[in-house]
């Protein structure tokens, strides 16, 4: 849900209680690191983190991600300490000085203990067992992260930061998050592009690429997940933090992220290359439910299936890299879509057409987009759309725009054929000069060009097209036909 910046955060502990929690945690962390270091020096065989490895040497820009215990992946130091030694742990929580005091502190503060395990969850014994694991995770996660990023010697600054992130997760009833949407198939020349005060485009670092990898069982989506160099970041969201158990399961992304849709609409106008997304990940802001070695904190979830172009195919390299100038055009287009309803509708239909599985659906979307830009609801749609399309193509600078007049009439004849179930073979292709093209592809091209032209010339409504472009063209033709030629003399 979007955030309310004026809302005062609600905490589960008072300030004096927070200081007690901090003191108890720091003591337990120091003890954990000391015990783990002793095990390490004694040659204990630690488990390894579930950690993806990305290979780009032979697999192009996007690389290949795989999970393998044979790779040189970070050790899971926290795995050495557990509720019992029956599952491979070398020592138990009770072996850590200060751990029991931390458990007692949580048990004595009902708002905290009921957040960790709801009162109606299971039986008393089950709740106590899960609560012990949850409480012990606080010092264990901090200790593991500290060892993997800062080493064995205690670093006070690192401890403060890690405790602050974990404490924020424990205490806040709402949590600030960013949504990260990796953009498929297209690279961008710039590392970061500010779109507005809520969204930006950022290049994904190597560690972010690994952290966002959703798991080992991706099915037919696996070929697409890696196909992103940048992510759209949408800030200003909050999530309810009702109980700690919710983070044991993946979090599903929102069904529709409107800003991501607008960005992809703008992208569809600026480039013909297919794109989309299959993943929307959550990046905690100022808090963490735990860590994976040295990776950025990311919460992944289920993949989505209907947010990418049907033309997008698995690849190891981006189909295009947008230049700085093209990215600036993308920014202008993105902003224009929030200012003009007719332009926004046309861009939406352009994007929908990218995702449709049948030609009938695609041609309808494309024609609705054309009508949004060119129709005035006064009848004779086919002729007006064709004529105004040619007018805007002339404004765009398209060579010999009049050659599109007959093809645009065919576009609407084709739409009528597929909508009403008549035979569409005769209208399925059109001729442009000496070349023959699919009618659907011509409609797609023209809609893209008209959107780009209208965004650069926002006052070119249908009435203004008639007046400023078509009217002037007729006036010029009349003068050429009836005015005597001007002979220049010296």
C-alpha atoms as one frame of an Amber mdcrd trajectory, in Angstrom:
protein
   0.000   0.000   0.000   1.218   3.551  -0.639   2.614   5.300   2.405   1.160
   8.169   4.379   4.170  10.341   5.167   2.308  12.089   7.998   1.470   8.875
   9.838   3.352   8.494  13.125   5.071   5.095  13.403   3.700   2.818  16.129
   6.334   0.879  18.083   5.883  -2.227  20.193   8.315  -1.104  22.924   8.932
   2.056  24.925  12.279   3.822  24.623  13.636   2.414  27.888  12.578  -1.075
  26.807  14.290  -0.604  23.459  17.549   0.178  25.260  17.178  -3.040  27.265
  16.639  -4.997  24.050  19.699  -3.389  22.502  21.928  -4.246  25.481  20.746
  -7.859  25.632  21.140  -8.321  21.878  24.643  -6.862  21.699  25.784  -9.154
  24.487  24.279 -12.213  22.768  25.812 -11.235  19.408  29.274 -10.965  20.936
  28.832 -14.375  22.546  27.613 -15.917  19.270  30.569 -14.576  17.307  32.984
 -15.828  19.964  31.487 -19.336  19.989  31.316 -19.501  16.176  34.927 -18.347
  15.853  36.050 -21.088  18.221  34.184 -23.667  16.130  35.754 -22.279  12.956
  39.254 -22.491  14.404  38.550 -26.071  15.523  37.721 -27.016  11.923  33.940
 -27.291  12.271  32.223 -27.954   8.926  29.620 -25.211   8.552  26.644 -25.413
   6.247  26.662 -23.134   3.231  24.191 -20.386   2.520  21.591 -21.017  -0.153
  23.402 -18.740  -2.532  23.003 -18.390  -6.310  26.030 -18.122  -8.587  25.883
 -16.056 -11.778  28.100 -16.977 -14.727  28.454 -14.349 -17.473  31.693 -15.581
 -19.088  29.974 -17.870 -21.582  26.386 -16.726 -21.244  26.370 -13.102 -22.365
  25.287  -9.990 -20.518  22.435 -11.678 -18.690  24.454 -14.682 -17.632  23.300
 -17.981 -16.241  22.308 -18.386 -12.596  22.545 -21.735 -10.864  22.491 -23.160
  -7.362  25.326 -25.484  -6.486  26.974 -26.502  -3.231  30.177 -27.154  -5.150
  30.676 -23.461  -5.830  32.654 -21.175  -3.572  29.657 -19.740  -1.701  29.620
 -18.105   1.751  29.341 -20.214   4.877  26.222 -20.096   7.029  27.817 -19.494
  10.412  24.443 -19.201  12.144  23.672 -22.822  11.225  26.098 -23.972  13.924
  23.716 -22.861  16.701  20.158 -24.208  16.941  17.368 -25.185  19.317  18.953
 -28.648  19.532  21.872 -30.559  18.085  19.651 -33.112  16.348  19.730 -31.269
  13.008  23.448 -30.693  12.598  23.957 -27.764  14.961  27.137 -27.905  17.030
  25.580 -26.162  20.040  22.197 -25.043  21.318  20.712 -21.697  22.281  21.298
 -22.548  25.936  25.052 -22.690  25.261  25.057 -18.953  24.451  25.477 -16.720
  27.470  22.710 -14.111  27.502  20.359 -15.948  25.133  17.979 -16.997  27.922
  17.790 -13.420  29.190  16.807 -12.299  25.681  14.136 -15.022  25.522  12.778
 -13.950  28.914  12.676 -10.302  27.837  10.499 -11.113  24.829   8.234 -13.378
  26.892   7.690 -10.534  29.380   6.537  -8.084  26.665   3.279  -9.371  25.253
   3.078  -7.003  22.276   6.447  -8.306  21.133   5.889 -11.993  21.902   2.428
 -12.050  20.281   3.854 -10.377  17.180   6.525 -13.054  16.941   3.986 -15.885
  17.315   0.236 -15.055  17.416  -1.558 -16.224  20.557  -3.937 -18.395  18.526
  -1.181 -20.189  16.624  -0.936 -23.879  17.552  -0.526 -25.092  21.127   1.571
 -23.660  23.953   4.524 -25.966  23.314   4.563 -25.200  19.601   4.388 -21.448
  20.197   7.257 -21.565  22.669   9.421 -23.547  20.259   8.821 -21.171  17.346
   9.245 -18.126  19.585  12.625 -19.398  20.789  13.805 -19.759  17.188  12.511
 -16.291  16.320  14.184 -14.631  19.292  17.499 -16.427  18.743  17.456 -15.334
  15.113  18.023 -11.734  16.187  21.605 -12.203  17.480  22.330 -15.091  15.094
  21.385 -13.167  11.952  23.417 -10.162  13.090  26.404 -12.358  13.956  26.327
 -14.202  10.630  26.018 -10.973   8.639  28.814  -9.356  10.654  31.206 -12.261
  10.032  30.389 -12.398   6.305  30.764  -8.655   5.736  33.056  -7.270   8.457
  34.976 -10.253   9.808  35.471 -11.670  13.293  36.470  -8.514  15.170  33.438
  -6.653  16.521  32.754  -3.444  14.614  30.484  -1.190  16.674  29.244   0.777
  13.676  28.289  -2.397  11.818  26.571  -3.803  14.908  24.533  -0.628  15.382
  23.392  -0.646  11.765  22.448  -4.322  11.719  20.653  -4.132  15.048  18.781
  -1.029  13.866  17.524  -2.900  10.792  16.421  -5.988  12.704  14.931  -3.946
  15.547  12.877  -1.925  13.058  11.368  -5.174  11.774  10.528  -6.316  15.301
   8.996  -3.079  16.541   7.170  -1.313  13.700   3.530  -2.043  12.913   4.102
  -0.812   9.355   7.255  -1.205   7.296   8.569   1.014   4.510   9.428  -0.802
   1.288  10.442  -0.090  -2.288   9.112  -2.193  -5.138  11.764  -3.215  -7.664
  10.577  -4.306 -11.099  13.380  -5.709 -13.326  12.789  -4.555 -16.928  13.300
  -7.342 -19.458  15.130  -7.359 -22.760  16.328  -3.745 -22.948  19.520  -2.123
 -21.652  19.899   1.541 -20.768  23.036   3.624 -21.222  22.604   5.445 -17.893
  23.132   3.809 -14.504  20.300   5.754 -12.860  17.413   7.778 -14.280  15.102
   9.811 -12.054  11.578   9.610 -13.474   9.669  11.486 -10.771   9.640  11.851
  -6.985   8.344   8.294  -6.565  10.141   6.302  -9.234  13.533   5.864 -10.841
  15.353   3.437 -13.113  18.554   1.910 -11.684  21.193  -0.492 -12.960  21.207
  -3.741 -11.000  24.515  -4.564  -9.321  25.954  -8.084  -9.449  24.880  -8.713
  -5.847  21.374  -7.383  -6.526  21.118  -9.719  -9.503  21.890 -12.649  -7.211
  19.662 -11.472  -4.376  16.594 -11.186  -6.615  16.922 -14.756  -7.935  13.658
 -16.350  -6.791  14.573 -20.015  -6.388  15.303 -23.260  -8.125  11.839 -24.184
  -9.418  10.902 -21.537 -11.961   9.458 -23.637 -14.764   9.177 -21.926 -18.133
   9.821 -18.521 -16.558  13.448 -19.332 -15.730  14.630 -18.252 -19.180  13.243
 -14.748 -18.643  14.126 -13.913 -15.034  17.781 -13.118 -15.740  16.999 -10.904
 -18.764  17.309  -7.538 -17.008  20.128  -5.040 -16.535  17.957  -2.380 -14.844
  14.990  -2.252 -12.511  12.215   0.273 -12.126  12.174   1.328  -8.459   8.837
   2.497  -7.038   9.244   4.147  -3.629   6.795   5.266  -0.970   5.082   2.006
  -0.062   4.308   0.536   3.349   3.430  -2.996   4.328   1.550  -4.139   7.434
   3.762  -5.992   9.882   1.163  -8.014  11.744   3.338 -10.928  12.840   6.832
 -12.273  12.314   5.657 -15.546  10.803   4.517 -13.815   7.618   8.139 -13.543
   6.480   8.556 -17.321   6.534   6.678 -17.448   3.211   7.297 -15.655  -0.098
   5.391 -12.439  -0.572   3.306 -12.104  -3.719   3.784  -8.893  -5.706   0.845
  -6.551  -6.289  -1.296  -7.684  -9.210  -0.872  -4.371 -10.988   1.784  -1.755
 -10.343   0.398   1.301 -12.092   3.716   3.141 -12.296   5.338   0.087 -13.885
   2.520  -0.072 -16.415   2.989   3.593 -17.290   6.743   3.098 -17.656   6.250
   0.143 -20.006   3.687   2.118 -22.002   6.267   4.871 -22.463   8.898   2.285
 -23.369   6.588   0.783 -26.002   6.295   4.226 -27.607  10.031   4.929 -27.617
  11.237   1.542 -28.915   9.723  -1.230 -30.992  11.749  -3.846 -29.106   9.678
  -6.100 -26.803   9.931  -5.802 -23.034   7.930  -6.335 -19.841   8.526  -7.954
 -16.466   7.996 -11.280 -14.735   9.038 -10.274 -11.228   8.257  -7.591  -8.673
  10.489  -7.798  -5.614  10.327  -6.045  -2.260  13.314  -4.101  -0.957  12.997
  -3.232   2.748  13.823   0.389   3.563  15.652   0.718   6.891  14.721  -2.735
   8.209  15.454  -6.391   7.595  13.863  -9.767   8.458  17.267 -11.437   8.143
  20.260 -11.780   5.871  21.813 -14.075   3.286  25.559 -13.716   3.803  26.614
 -10.484   2.048  23.662 -10.097  -0.347  21.354  -7.065  -0.341  18.144  -7.574
   1.604  15.448  -8.630  -0.857  12.119 -10.380  -0.415  11.193 -12.332  -3.523
   7.840 -13.826  -4.343   5.808 -15.529  -7.012   6.516 -14.669 -10.634   3.891
 -13.063 -12.855   3.028 -14.386 -16.313   1.036 -11.729 -18.135   3.262  -8.636
 -17.926   5.659  -9.248 -20.790   5.383  -8.889 -24.547   4.471 -12.058 -26.414
   7.254 -11.120 -28.848   9.893 -11.377 -26.121  12.018 -14.499 -26.513  14.744
 -15.911 -24.237  18.090 -14.258 -24.992  21.556 -13.790 -23.523  21.915 -10.166
 -24.667  19.627  -7.103 -24.653  17.910  -6.456 -27.974  18.787  -2.754 -27.771
  20.560  -0.245 -25.526  18.740   3.054 -25.205  21.077   6.058 -25.443  21.011
   9.037 -23.107  18.984  11.002 -25.674  16.487   8.159 -26.057  16.217   7.884
 -22.278  15.385  11.588 -22.099  12.659  10.996 -24.700  11.457   8.123 -22.515
  11.238  10.470 -19.512   9.223  13.038 -21.469   6.920  10.321 -22.743   6.453
   8.930 -19.230   5.369  12.340 -17.937   3.104  13.020 -20.915   1.092   9.886
 -20.180  -0.089  11.359 -16.874  -1.157  14.676 -18.430  -3.259  13.739 -21.468
  -6.071  11.169 -21.187  -6.303  10.450 -24.897  -2.554   9.900 -25.159  -2.630
   7.702 -22.035  -5.439   5.565 -23.477  -3.611   5.139 -26.772  -0.394   4.118
 -24.983  -2.292   1.671 -22.770  -3.788  -0.033 -25.816  -0.377  -0.140 -27.486
   0.993  -1.992 -24.453  -2.018  -4.295 -24.231  -1.506  -5.234 -27.865   2.042
  -6.311 -26.958   0.626  -8.834 -24.487  -2.341 -10.221 -26.409  -2.193 -13.805
 -27.603  -4.384 -13.453 -30.695  -4.232 -11.182 -33.722  -7.921 -10.327 -33.321
  -7.317  -8.898 -29.844  -4.184  -7.058 -30.962  -5.781  -5.333 -33.954  -8.727
  -4.200 -31.818  -6.365  -2.711 -29.223  -4.331  -0.928 -31.880  -7.427   0.536
 -33.533  -8.811   1.727 -30.195  -5.459   3.444 -29.632  -5.646   5.125 -33.038
  -9.191   6.296 -32.346  -8.127   7.787 -29.001  -5.685  10.052 -30.845  -7.602
  10.744 -34.056 -11.360  10.301 -33.648 -13.847  13.086 -32.841 -16.944  10.865
 -32.461 -18.698  12.495 -35.416 -18.979   9.541 -37.789 -17.084   8.287 -40.837
 -14.342   6.969 -38.557 -12.403   5.006 -41.158 -11.837   7.926 -43.502 -11.011
  10.420 -40.741  -8.609   8.069 -38.989  -6.777   7.353 -42.236  -6.549  11.010
 -43.235  -5.508  12.273 -39.800  -2.963   9.454 -39.483  -1.320  10.675 -42.673
  -1.400  14.233 -41.342   0.389  13.296 -38.113   2.882  11.157 -40.014   3.673
  14.248 -42.086   4.221  16.197 -38.863   6.514  13.404 -37.670   8.608  13.754
 -40.832   7.743  10.389 -42.367   8.788  10.382 -46.049   5.840  10.266 -48.485
   3.195   9.992 -45.757   0.377   9.792 -48.311   1.391   6.207 -49.079  -0.146
   5.262 -45.706  -3.636   6.487 -46.656  -4.840   3.272 -48.313  -3.095   0.968
 -45.780  -4.792   2.759 -42.865  -8.170   2.170 -44.486  -7.200  -1.493 -44.758
  -6.346  -1.507 -41.044  -9.938  -0.626 -40.230 -11.327  -3.056 -42.782  -9.212
  -5.758 -41.128 -10.476  -4.792 -37.691 -14.064  -5.077 -38.916 -13.346  -8.482
 -40.432 -11.835 -10.003 -37.292 -14.398  -8.458 -34.927 -17.371  -9.711 -36.926
 -15.879 -13.088 -37.768 -15.699 -12.550 -41.492 -12.872 -13.856 -43.626  -9.843
 -11.634 -43.051  -7.342 -13.041 -45.541  -7.818 -10.163 -47.994  -7.123  -7.526
 -45.340  -4.383  -9.388 -43.439  -1.619  -7.695 -45.471  -1.105  -4.253 -46.992
   1.256  -2.815 -49.580   3.564   0.100 -48.842   5.328   0.997 -52.045   6.843
  -2.189 -53.404   6.763  -4.026 -50.070   4.011  -6.086 -48.433   3.514  -6.088
 -44.650   1.125  -7.622 -42.172  -1.712  -5.195 -41.477  -1.257  -5.664 -37.730
   2.402  -4.607 -37.965   1.523  -1.448 -39.915  -1.091  -0.536 -37.288   1.497
  -1.073 -34.546   4.109   1.064 -36.307   1.698   3.902 -37.076   0.311   4.005
 -33.524   3.854   4.231 -32.113   4.785   7.069 -34.483   1.557   8.957 -33.829
   1.997   8.658 -30.071   5.557   9.967 -30.299   4.382  12.869 -32.474   1.461
  13.747 -30.229   3.637  13.666 -27.110   6.049  16.131 -28.718   3.083  18.243
 -29.957   0.430  17.962 -27.222  -1.958  20.485 -28.825  -2.429  18.403 -31.982
  -5.936  17.197 -31.187  -8.102  15.841 -34.031  -9.582  19.302 -34.621  -6.123
  20.872 -34.724  -4.871  18.193 -37.118  -7.722  19.115 -39.466  -7.017  22.826
 -39.145  -3.254  23.106 -38.913  -2.060  20.196 -41.037  -4.794  19.055 -43.414
  -6.286  22.514 -43.883  -2.919  24.079 -44.646  -2.097  21.244 -47.025  -5.310
  21.937 -48.966  -4.612  25.670 -48.997  -1.129  25.028 -50.324  -2.489  22.694
 -53.005  -5.029  25.306 -54.089  -2.359  27.985 -54.436  -0.133  25.649 -56.404
  -2.965  24.874 -58.806  -4.438  28.312 -59.343  -1.872  31.014 -58.584   0.353
  32.066 -61.485   3.993  31.122 -61.098   6.238  33.795 -59.667   8.989  34.737
 -62.137  12.003  36.178 -60.444  13.730  39.086 -62.184  16.882  40.907 -61.489
